[in-house]
CSV table of C-alpha atoms and ligand atoms in Angstrom, one decimal:
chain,number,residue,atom,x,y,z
A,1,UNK,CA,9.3,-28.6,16.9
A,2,UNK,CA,8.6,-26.1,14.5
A,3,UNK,CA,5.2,-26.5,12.3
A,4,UNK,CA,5.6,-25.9,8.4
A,5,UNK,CA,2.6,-25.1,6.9
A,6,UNK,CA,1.9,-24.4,3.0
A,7,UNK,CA,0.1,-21.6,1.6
A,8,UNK,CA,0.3,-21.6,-1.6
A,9,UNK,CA,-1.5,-23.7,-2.8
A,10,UNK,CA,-4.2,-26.8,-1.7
A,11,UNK,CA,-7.4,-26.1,0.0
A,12,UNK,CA,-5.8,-25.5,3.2
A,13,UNK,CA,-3.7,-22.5,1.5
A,14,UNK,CA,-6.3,-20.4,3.7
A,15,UNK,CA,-6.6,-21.7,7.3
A,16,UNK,CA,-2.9,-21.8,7.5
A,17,UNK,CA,-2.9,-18.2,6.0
A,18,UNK,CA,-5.1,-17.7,9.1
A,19,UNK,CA,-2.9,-19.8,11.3
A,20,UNK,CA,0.0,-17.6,11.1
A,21,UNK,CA,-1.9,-14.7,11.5
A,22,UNK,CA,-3.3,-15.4,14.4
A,23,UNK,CA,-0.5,-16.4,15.8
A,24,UNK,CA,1.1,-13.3,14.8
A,25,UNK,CA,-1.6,-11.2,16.8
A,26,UNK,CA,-1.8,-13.5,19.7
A,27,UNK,CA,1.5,-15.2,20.2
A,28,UNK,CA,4.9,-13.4,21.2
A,29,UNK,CA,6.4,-15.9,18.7
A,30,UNK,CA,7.7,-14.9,15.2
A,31,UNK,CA,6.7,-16.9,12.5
A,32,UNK,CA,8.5,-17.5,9.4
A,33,UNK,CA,7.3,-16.3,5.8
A,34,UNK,CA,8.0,-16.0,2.5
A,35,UNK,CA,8.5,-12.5,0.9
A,36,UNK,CA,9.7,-12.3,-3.1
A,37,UNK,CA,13.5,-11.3,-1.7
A,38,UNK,CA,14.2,-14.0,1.2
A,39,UNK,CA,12.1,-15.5,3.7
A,40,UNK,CA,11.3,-13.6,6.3
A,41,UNK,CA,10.9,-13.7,10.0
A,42,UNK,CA,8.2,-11.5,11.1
A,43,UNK,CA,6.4,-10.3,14.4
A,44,UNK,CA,4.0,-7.6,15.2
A,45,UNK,CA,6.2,-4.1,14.7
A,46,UNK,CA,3.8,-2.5,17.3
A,47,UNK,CA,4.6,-5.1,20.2
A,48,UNK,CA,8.3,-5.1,22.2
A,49,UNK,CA,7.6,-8.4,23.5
A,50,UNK,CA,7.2,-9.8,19.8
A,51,UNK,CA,10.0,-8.3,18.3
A,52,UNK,CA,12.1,-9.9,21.3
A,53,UNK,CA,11.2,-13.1,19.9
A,54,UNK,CA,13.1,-12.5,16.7
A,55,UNK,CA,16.2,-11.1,18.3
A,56,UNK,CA,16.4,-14.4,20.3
A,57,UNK,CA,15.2,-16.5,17.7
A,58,UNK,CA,17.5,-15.7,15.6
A,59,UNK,CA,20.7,-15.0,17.5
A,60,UNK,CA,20.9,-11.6,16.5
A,61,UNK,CA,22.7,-8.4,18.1
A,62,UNK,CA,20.1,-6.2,19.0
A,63,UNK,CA,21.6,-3.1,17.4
A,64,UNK,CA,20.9,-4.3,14.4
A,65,UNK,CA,17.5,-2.4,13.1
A,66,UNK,CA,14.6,-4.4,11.4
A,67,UNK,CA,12.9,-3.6,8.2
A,68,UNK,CA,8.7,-3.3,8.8
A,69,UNK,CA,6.6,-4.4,5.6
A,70,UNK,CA,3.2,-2.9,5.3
A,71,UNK,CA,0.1,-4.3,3.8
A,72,UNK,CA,-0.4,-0.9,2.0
A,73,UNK,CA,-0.2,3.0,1.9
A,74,UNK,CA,-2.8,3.1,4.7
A,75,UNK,CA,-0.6,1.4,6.9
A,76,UNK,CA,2.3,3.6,6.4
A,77,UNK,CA,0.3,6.5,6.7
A,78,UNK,CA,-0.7,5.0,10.0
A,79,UNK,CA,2.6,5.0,11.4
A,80,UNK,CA,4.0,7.9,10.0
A,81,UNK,CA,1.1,9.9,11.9
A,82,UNK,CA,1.9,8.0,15.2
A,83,UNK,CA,-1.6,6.4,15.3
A,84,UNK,CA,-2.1,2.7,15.6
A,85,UNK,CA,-3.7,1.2,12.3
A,86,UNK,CA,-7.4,0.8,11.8
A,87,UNK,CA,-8.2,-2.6,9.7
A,88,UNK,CA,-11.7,-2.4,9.7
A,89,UNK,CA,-11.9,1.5,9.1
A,90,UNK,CA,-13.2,2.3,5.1
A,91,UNK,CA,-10.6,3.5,3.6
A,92,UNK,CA,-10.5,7.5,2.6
A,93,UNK,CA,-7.5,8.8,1.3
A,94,UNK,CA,-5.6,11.2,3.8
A,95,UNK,CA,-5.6,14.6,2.9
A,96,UNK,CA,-2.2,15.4,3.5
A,97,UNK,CA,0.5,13.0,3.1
A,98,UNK,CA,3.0,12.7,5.5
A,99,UNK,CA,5.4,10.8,2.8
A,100,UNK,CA,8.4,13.3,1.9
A,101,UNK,CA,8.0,13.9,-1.6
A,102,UNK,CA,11.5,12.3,-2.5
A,103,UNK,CA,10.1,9.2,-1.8
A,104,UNK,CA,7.0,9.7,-3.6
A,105,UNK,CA,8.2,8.6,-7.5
A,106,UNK,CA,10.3,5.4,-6.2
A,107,UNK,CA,7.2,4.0,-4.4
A,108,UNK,CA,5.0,5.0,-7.6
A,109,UNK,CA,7.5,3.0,-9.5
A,110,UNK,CA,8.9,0.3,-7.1
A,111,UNK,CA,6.5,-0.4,-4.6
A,112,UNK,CA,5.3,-3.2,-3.8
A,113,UNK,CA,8.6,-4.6,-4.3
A,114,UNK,CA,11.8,-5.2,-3.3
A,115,UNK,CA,13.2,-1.1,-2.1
A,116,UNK,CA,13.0,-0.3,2.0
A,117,UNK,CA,13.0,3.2,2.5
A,118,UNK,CA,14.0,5.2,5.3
A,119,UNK,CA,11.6,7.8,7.4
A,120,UNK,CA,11.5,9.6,10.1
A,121,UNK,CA,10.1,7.7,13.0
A,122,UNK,CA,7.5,9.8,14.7
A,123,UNK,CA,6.9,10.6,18.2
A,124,UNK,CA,5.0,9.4,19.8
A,125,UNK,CA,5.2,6.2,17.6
A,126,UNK,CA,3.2,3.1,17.2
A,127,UNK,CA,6.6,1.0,16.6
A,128,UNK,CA,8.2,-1.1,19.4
A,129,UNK,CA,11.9,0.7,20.1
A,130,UNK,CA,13.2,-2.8,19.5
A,131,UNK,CA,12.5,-2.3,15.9
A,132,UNK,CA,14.8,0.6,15.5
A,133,UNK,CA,17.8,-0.3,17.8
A,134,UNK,CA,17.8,3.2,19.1
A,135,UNK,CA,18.0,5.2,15.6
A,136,UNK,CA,15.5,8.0,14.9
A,137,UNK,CA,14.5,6.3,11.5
A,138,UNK,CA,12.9,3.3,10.5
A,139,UNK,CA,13.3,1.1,7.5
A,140,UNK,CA,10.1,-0.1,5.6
A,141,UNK,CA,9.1,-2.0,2.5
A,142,UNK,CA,5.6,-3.0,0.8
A,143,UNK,CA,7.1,-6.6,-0.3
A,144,UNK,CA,5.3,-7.6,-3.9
A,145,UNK,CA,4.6,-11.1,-2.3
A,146,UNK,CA,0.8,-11.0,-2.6
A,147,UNK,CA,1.2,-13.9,0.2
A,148,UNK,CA,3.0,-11.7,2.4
A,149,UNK,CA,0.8,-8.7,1.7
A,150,UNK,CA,-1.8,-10.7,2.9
A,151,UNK,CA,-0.6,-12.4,5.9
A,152,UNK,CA,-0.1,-8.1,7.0
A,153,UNK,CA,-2.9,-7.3,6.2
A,154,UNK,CA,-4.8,-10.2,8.6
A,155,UNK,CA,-2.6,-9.1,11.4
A,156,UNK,CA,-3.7,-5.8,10.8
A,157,UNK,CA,-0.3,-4.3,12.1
A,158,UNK,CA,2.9,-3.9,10.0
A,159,UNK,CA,5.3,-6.4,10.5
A,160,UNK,CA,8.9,-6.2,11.5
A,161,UNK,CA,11.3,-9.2,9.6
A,162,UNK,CA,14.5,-9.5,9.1
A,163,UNK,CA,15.7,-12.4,6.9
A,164,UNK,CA,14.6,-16.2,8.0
A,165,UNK,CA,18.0,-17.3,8.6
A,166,UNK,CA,20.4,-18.0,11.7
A,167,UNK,CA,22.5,-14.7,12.6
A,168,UNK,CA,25.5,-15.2,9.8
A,169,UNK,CA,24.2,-17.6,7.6
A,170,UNK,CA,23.3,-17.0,3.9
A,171,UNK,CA,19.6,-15.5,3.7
A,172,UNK,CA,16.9,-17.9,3.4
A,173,UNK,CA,15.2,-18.6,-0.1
A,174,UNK,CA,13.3,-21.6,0.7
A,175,UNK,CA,11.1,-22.7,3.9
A,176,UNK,CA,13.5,-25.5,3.9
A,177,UNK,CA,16.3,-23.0,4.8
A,178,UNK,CA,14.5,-21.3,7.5
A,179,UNK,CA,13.8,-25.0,8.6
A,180,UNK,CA,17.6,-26.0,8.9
A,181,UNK,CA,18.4,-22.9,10.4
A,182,UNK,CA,15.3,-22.5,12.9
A,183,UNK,CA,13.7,-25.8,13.4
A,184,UNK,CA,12.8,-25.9,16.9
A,185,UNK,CA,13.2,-22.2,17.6
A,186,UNK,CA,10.2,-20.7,15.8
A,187,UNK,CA,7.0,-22.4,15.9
A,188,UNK,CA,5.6,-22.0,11.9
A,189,UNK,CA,7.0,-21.4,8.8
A,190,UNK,CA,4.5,-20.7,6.1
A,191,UNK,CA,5.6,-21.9,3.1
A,192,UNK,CA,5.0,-20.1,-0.2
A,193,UNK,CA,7.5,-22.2,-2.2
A,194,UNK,CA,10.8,-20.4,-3.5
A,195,UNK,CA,11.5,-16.6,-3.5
A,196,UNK,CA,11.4,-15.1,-6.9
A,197,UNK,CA,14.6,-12.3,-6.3
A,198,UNK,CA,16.7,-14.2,-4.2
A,199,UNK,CA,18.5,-11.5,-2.6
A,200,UNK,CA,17.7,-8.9,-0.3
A,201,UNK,CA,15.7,-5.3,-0.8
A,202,UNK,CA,17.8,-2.2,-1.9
A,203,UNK,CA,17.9,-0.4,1.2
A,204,UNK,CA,17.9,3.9,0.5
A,205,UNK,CA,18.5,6.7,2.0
A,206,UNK,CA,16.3,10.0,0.6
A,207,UNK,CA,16.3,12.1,4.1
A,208,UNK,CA,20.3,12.7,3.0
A,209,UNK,CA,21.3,14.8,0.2
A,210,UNK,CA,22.0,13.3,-2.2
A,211,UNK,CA,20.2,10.1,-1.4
A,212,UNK,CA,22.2,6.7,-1.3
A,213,UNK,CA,21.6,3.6,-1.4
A,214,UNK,CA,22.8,1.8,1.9
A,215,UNK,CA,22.5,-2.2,0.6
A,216,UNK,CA,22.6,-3.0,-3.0
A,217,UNK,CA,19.6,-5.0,-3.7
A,218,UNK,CA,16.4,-6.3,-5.6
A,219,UNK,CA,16.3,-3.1,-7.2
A,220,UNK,CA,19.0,-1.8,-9.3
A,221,UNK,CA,20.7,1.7,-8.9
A,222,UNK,CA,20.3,2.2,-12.6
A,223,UNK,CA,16.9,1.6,-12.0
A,224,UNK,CA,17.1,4.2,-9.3
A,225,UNK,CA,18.3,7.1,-11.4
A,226,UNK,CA,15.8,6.9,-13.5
A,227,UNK,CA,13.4,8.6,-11.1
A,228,UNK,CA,12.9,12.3,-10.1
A,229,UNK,CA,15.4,13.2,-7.8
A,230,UNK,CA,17.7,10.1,-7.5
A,231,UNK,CA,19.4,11.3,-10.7
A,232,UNK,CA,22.7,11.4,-8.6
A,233,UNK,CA,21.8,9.3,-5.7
A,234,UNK,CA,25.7,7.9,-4.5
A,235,UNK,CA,26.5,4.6,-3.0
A,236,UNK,CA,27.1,4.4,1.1
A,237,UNK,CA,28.2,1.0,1.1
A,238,UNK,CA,31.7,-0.8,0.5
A,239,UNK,CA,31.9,-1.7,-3.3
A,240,UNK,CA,34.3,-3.6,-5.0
A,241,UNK,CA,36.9,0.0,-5.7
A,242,UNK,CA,37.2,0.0,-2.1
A,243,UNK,CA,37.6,-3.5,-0.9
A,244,UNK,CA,40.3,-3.7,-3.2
A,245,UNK,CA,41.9,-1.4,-1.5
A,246,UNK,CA,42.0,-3.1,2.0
A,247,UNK,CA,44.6,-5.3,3.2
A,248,UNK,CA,44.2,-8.5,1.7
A,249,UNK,CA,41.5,-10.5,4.4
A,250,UNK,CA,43.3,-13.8,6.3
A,251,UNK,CA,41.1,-16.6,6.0
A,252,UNK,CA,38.6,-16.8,8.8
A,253,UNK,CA,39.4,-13.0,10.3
A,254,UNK,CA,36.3,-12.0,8.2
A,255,UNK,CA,32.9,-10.6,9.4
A,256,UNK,CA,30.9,-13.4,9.1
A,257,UNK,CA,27.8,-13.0,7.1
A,258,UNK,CA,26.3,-15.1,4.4
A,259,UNK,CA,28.4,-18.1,5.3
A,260,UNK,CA,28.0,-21.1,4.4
A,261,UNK,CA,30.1,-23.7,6.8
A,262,UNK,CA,32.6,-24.3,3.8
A,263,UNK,CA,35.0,-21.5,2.9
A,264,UNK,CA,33.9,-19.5,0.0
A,265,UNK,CA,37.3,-18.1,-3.0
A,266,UNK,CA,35.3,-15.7,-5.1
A,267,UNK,CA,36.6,-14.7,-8.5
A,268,UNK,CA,35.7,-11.3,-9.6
A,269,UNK,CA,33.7,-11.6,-12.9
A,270,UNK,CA,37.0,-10.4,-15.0
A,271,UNK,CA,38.8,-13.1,-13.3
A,272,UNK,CA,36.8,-16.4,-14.3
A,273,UNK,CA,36.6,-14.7,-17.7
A,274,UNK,CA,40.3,-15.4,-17.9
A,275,UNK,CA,40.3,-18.4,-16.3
A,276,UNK,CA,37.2,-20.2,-18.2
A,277,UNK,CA,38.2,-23.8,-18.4
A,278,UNK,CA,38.5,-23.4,-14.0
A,279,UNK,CA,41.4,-23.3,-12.6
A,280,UNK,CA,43.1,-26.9,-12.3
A,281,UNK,CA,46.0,-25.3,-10.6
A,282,UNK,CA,43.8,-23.3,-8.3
A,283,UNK,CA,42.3,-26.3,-6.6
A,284,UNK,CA,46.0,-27.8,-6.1
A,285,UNK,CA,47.3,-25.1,-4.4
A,286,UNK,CA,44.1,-24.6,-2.2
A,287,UNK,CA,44.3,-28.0,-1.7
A,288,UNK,CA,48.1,-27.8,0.0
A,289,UNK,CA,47.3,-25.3,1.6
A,290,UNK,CA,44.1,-26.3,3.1
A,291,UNK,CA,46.3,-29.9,3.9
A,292,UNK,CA,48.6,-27.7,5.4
A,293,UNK,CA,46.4,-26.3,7.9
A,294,UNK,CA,44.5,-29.2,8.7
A,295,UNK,CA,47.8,-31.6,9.6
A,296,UNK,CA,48.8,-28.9,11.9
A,297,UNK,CA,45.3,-28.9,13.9
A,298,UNK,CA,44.7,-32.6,13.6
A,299,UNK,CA,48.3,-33.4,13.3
A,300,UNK,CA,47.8,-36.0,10.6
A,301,UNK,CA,46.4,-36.4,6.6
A,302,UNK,CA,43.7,-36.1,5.7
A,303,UNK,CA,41.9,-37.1,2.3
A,304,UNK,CA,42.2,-33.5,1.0
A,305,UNK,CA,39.1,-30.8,0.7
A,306,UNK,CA,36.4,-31.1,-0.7
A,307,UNK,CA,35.5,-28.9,-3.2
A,308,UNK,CA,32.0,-27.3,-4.9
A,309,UNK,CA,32.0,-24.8,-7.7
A,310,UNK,CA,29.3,-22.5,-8.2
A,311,UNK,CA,29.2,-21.3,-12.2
A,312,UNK,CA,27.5,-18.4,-13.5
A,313,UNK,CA,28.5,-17.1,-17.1
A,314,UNK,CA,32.5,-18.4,-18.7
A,315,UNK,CA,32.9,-21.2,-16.3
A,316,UNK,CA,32.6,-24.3,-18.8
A,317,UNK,CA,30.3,-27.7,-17.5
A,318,UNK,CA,32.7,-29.9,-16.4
A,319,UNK,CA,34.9,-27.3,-14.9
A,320,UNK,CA,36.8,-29.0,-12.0
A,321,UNK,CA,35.8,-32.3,-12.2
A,322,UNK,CA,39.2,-33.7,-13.2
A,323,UNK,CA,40.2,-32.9,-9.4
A,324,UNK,CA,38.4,-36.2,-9.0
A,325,UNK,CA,36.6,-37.6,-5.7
A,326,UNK,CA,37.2,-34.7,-4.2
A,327,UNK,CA,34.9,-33.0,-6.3
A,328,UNK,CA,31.1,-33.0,-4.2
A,329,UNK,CA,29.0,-30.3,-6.9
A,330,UNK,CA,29.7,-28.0,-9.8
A,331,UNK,CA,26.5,-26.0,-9.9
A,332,UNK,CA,25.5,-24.1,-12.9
A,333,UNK,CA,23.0,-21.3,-11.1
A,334,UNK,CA,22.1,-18.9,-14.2
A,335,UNK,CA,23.9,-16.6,-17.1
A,336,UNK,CA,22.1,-13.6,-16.6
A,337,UNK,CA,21.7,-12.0,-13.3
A,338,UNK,CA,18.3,-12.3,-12.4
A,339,UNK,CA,19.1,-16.0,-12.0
A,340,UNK,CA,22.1,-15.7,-10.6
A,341,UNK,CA,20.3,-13.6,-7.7
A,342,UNK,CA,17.5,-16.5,-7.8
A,343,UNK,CA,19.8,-19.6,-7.1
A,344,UNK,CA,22.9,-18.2,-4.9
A,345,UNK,CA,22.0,-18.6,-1.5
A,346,UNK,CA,20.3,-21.6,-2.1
A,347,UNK,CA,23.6,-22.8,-3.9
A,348,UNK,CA,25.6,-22.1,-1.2
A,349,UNK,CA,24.0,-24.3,1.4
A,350,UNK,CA,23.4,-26.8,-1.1
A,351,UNK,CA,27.4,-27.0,-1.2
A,352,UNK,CA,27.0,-27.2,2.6
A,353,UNK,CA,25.0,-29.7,2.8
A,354,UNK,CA,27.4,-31.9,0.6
A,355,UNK,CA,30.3,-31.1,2.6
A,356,UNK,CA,32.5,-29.3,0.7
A,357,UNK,CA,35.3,-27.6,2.1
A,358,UNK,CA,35.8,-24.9,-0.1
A,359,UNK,CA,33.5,-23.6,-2.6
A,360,UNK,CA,34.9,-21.5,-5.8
A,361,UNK,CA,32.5,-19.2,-7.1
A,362,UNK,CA,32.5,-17.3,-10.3
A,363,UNK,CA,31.3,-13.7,-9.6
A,364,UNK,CA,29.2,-11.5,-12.4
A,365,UNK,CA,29.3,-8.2,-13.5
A,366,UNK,CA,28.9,-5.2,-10.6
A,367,UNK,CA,27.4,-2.5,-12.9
A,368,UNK,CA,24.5,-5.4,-14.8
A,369,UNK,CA,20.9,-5.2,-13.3
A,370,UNK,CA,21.4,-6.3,-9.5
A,371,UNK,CA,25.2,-7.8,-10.7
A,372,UNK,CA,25.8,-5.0,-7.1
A,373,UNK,CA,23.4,-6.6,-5.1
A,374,UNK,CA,25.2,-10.7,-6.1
A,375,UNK,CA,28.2,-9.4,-5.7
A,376,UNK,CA,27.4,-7.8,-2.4
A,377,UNK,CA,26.5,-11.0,-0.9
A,378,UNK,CA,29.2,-12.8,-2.3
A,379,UNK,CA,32.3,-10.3,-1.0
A,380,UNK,CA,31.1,-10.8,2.5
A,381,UNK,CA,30.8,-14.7,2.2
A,382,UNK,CA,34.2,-14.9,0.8
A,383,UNK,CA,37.1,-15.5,2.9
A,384,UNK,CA,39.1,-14.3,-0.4
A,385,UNK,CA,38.3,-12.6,-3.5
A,386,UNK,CA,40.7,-13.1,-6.8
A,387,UNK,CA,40.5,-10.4,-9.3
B,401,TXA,O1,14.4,-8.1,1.5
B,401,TXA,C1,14.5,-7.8,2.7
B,401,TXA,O2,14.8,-6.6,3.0
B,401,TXA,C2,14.4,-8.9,3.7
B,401,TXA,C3,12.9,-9.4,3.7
B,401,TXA,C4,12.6,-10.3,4.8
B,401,TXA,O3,12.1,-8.3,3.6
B,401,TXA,N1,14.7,-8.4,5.0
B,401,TXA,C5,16.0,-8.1,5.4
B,401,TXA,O4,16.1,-7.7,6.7
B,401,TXA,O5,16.9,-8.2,4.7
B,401,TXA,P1,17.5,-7.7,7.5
B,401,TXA,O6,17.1,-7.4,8.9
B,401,TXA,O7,18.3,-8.9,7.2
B,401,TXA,O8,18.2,-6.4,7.0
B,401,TXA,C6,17.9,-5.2,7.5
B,401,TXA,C7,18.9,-4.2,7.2
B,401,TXA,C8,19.8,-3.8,8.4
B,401,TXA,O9,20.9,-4.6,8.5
B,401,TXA,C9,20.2,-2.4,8.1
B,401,TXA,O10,21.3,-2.5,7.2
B,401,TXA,C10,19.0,-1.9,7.3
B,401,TXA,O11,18.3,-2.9,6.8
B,401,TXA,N2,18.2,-1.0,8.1
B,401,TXA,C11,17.0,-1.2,8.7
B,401,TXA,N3,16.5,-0.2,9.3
B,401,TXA,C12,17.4,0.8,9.2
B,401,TXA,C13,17.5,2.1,9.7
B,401,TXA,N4,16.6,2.7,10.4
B,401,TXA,N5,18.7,2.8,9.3
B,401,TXA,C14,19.6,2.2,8.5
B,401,TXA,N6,19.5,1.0,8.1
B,401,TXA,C15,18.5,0.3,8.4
B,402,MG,MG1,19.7,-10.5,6.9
């Protein structure tokens, strides 16, 4: 049984604040928490035997490195001079910082928010080798979730979290999510109601040169370029150019990640331009095909797929629905995309939880705001992409 507490607001906001910290410093159990990107699932960074507890929780390959959130500067100075963190110490500035000065404009500008950084780790170092998987850096963000700043700062440790959600499945953006994915496993979720971004930090690279930018994110790369030094920071991560030119991916031969049960057709953003009215003929041939493949496993018919449409920006209301019964959701989830970022996830296993077989989504833009970050998500979800 997992408790799920709520900390954002009522009169026991506090003692459940205090719950989970405690817990946190006392337990070897993770405890789920809300951060402005996804939920989070978060142990003491310092401790191996807590940062076990998310691997297993969580069903994830321990080569896999973990992203530690800090309270403040303090902290991170802290770990980068190897020396465990002081809470009750009065703060005095350190005189030299150990930050390399790359770094120093994007946390002046972005922090706290959603950008993880990459340092050296230190030896010796405060953090639990679980936390790196081996690598001689470590990941780390200041999230802008005052709620999450505080739970850290309680603890008095920085804590190591990756997303809230079962190894595979679309990143949490509600407690409810980390509920359906973790009840039972975990023993508290604090609940600060719904996440703000809705996808994942921009994780960089400024210890290479030039920097990149490893996971499109909450922050934008035009954002990035803005600062001192990042003017030509390059893109280490599979974008849209490149995918296109791999062999075309056989349904479920995939990596799984960010899957939903159902299987997910994306159409790139010029696509469902053409194609605003959605795709009558689409959802036939799908359907055959999906008939197809179901007669041979079960050896008999079936009623057909069921189908759920996620719609950003040229997709009409409506769009679909003459496919009939069949049809479980058409979900609008923003034009612009901030929303869009807000309401996929959450989208997706909403379509889940319907049942629908296949969900069509309509893509957005790469190059608009965190339009890299969406589309990120959604290229690894997909078991095919139409452009
Ligand atoms: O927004 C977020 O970043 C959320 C919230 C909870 O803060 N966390 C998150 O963590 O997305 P996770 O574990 O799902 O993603 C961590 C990713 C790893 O898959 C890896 O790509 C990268 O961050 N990462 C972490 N440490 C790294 C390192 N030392 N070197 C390279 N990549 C690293
Ligand atoms: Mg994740």
């Amino acid at each position: 049984y997992t408790w799920h507490v709520n900390a954002d607001q009522g009169s026991q906001s506090i003692s459940n604040l205090q719950q989970a910290a405690e817990a946190l410093r006392l337990w070897d159990e993770p405890v789920g928490f809300p951060t402005e990107t996804v939920y989070g699932l978060g142990a003491d960074a310092t401790r191996s035997a807590a940062v076990k507890g998310i691997y297993a929780a969580k069903g994830r390959p321990s080569d896999n490195p973990l992203i530690i959130h800090v309270a403040d500067l303090s902290m991170l100075q802290s770990i980068l001079s190897g020396e465990k963190h002081d809470n009750t110490r009065v703060e005095s500035p350190p005189k030299t910082s150990l930050l390399p000065a790359i770094y120093v404009p994007l946390i002046e500008r972005f922090w706290p928010g959603p950008l993880t950084i990459l340092l050296k780790n230190p030896t010796p170092t405060v953090l639990a080798p679980e936390v790196t998987a081996g690598l001689s850096t470590f990941g780390v963000r200041m999230p802008a979730s005052s709620l999450a700043r505080s739970l850290i700062k309680s603890v008095g440790a920085p804590l190591a979290a990756p997303s809230a959600n079962a190894s595979t499945k679309p990143s949490p953006t509600t407690a409810q999510h980390v509920l359906e994915d973790l009840d039972g496993r975990i023993e508290l979720i604090l609940d600060g109601g719904p996440c703000s971004v809705g996808v994942e930090s921009t994780v960089v690279d400024g210890l290479s040169d030039p920097p990149v930018v490893l996971r499109p994110g909450g922050v934008s790369i035009d954002e990035l370029r803005t600062c001192p030094g990042w003017e030509k920071v390059q893109k280490a991560y599979k974008d849209a150019a490149e995918i296109g030119k791999e062999a075309p991916r056989a349904p479920g031969m995939k990596y799984k990640h960010y899957s939903p049960k159902a299987r997910v057709v994306l159409y790139e953003a010029s696509f469902a331009e053409g194609r605003r009215g959605v795709l009558p003929e689409d959802i036939d041939s799908f359907t055959k095909e999906w008939l197809s493949t179901r007669m041979e496993l079960a050896g008999s018919q079936t009623g057909g797929p069921r189908i759920g449409i996620i719609r950003t920006r040229f997709w009409a209301a409506g769009a679909g629905v003459s496919s009939g019964p069949n049809m479980v959701n058409s979900v609008l989830i923003g034009e612009d995309t901030r929303s869009i970022a807000k309401g996929l996830f959450s989208a997706l296993r909403e379509l889940d939880r319907r049942g629908a077989d296949i969900i069509f989504v309509e893509g957005t833009l790469d190059d608009e705001d965190i339009g890299a970050a969406v589309m990120n998500r959604l290229r690894k979800a997909a078991s095919q992409v139409r452009r």
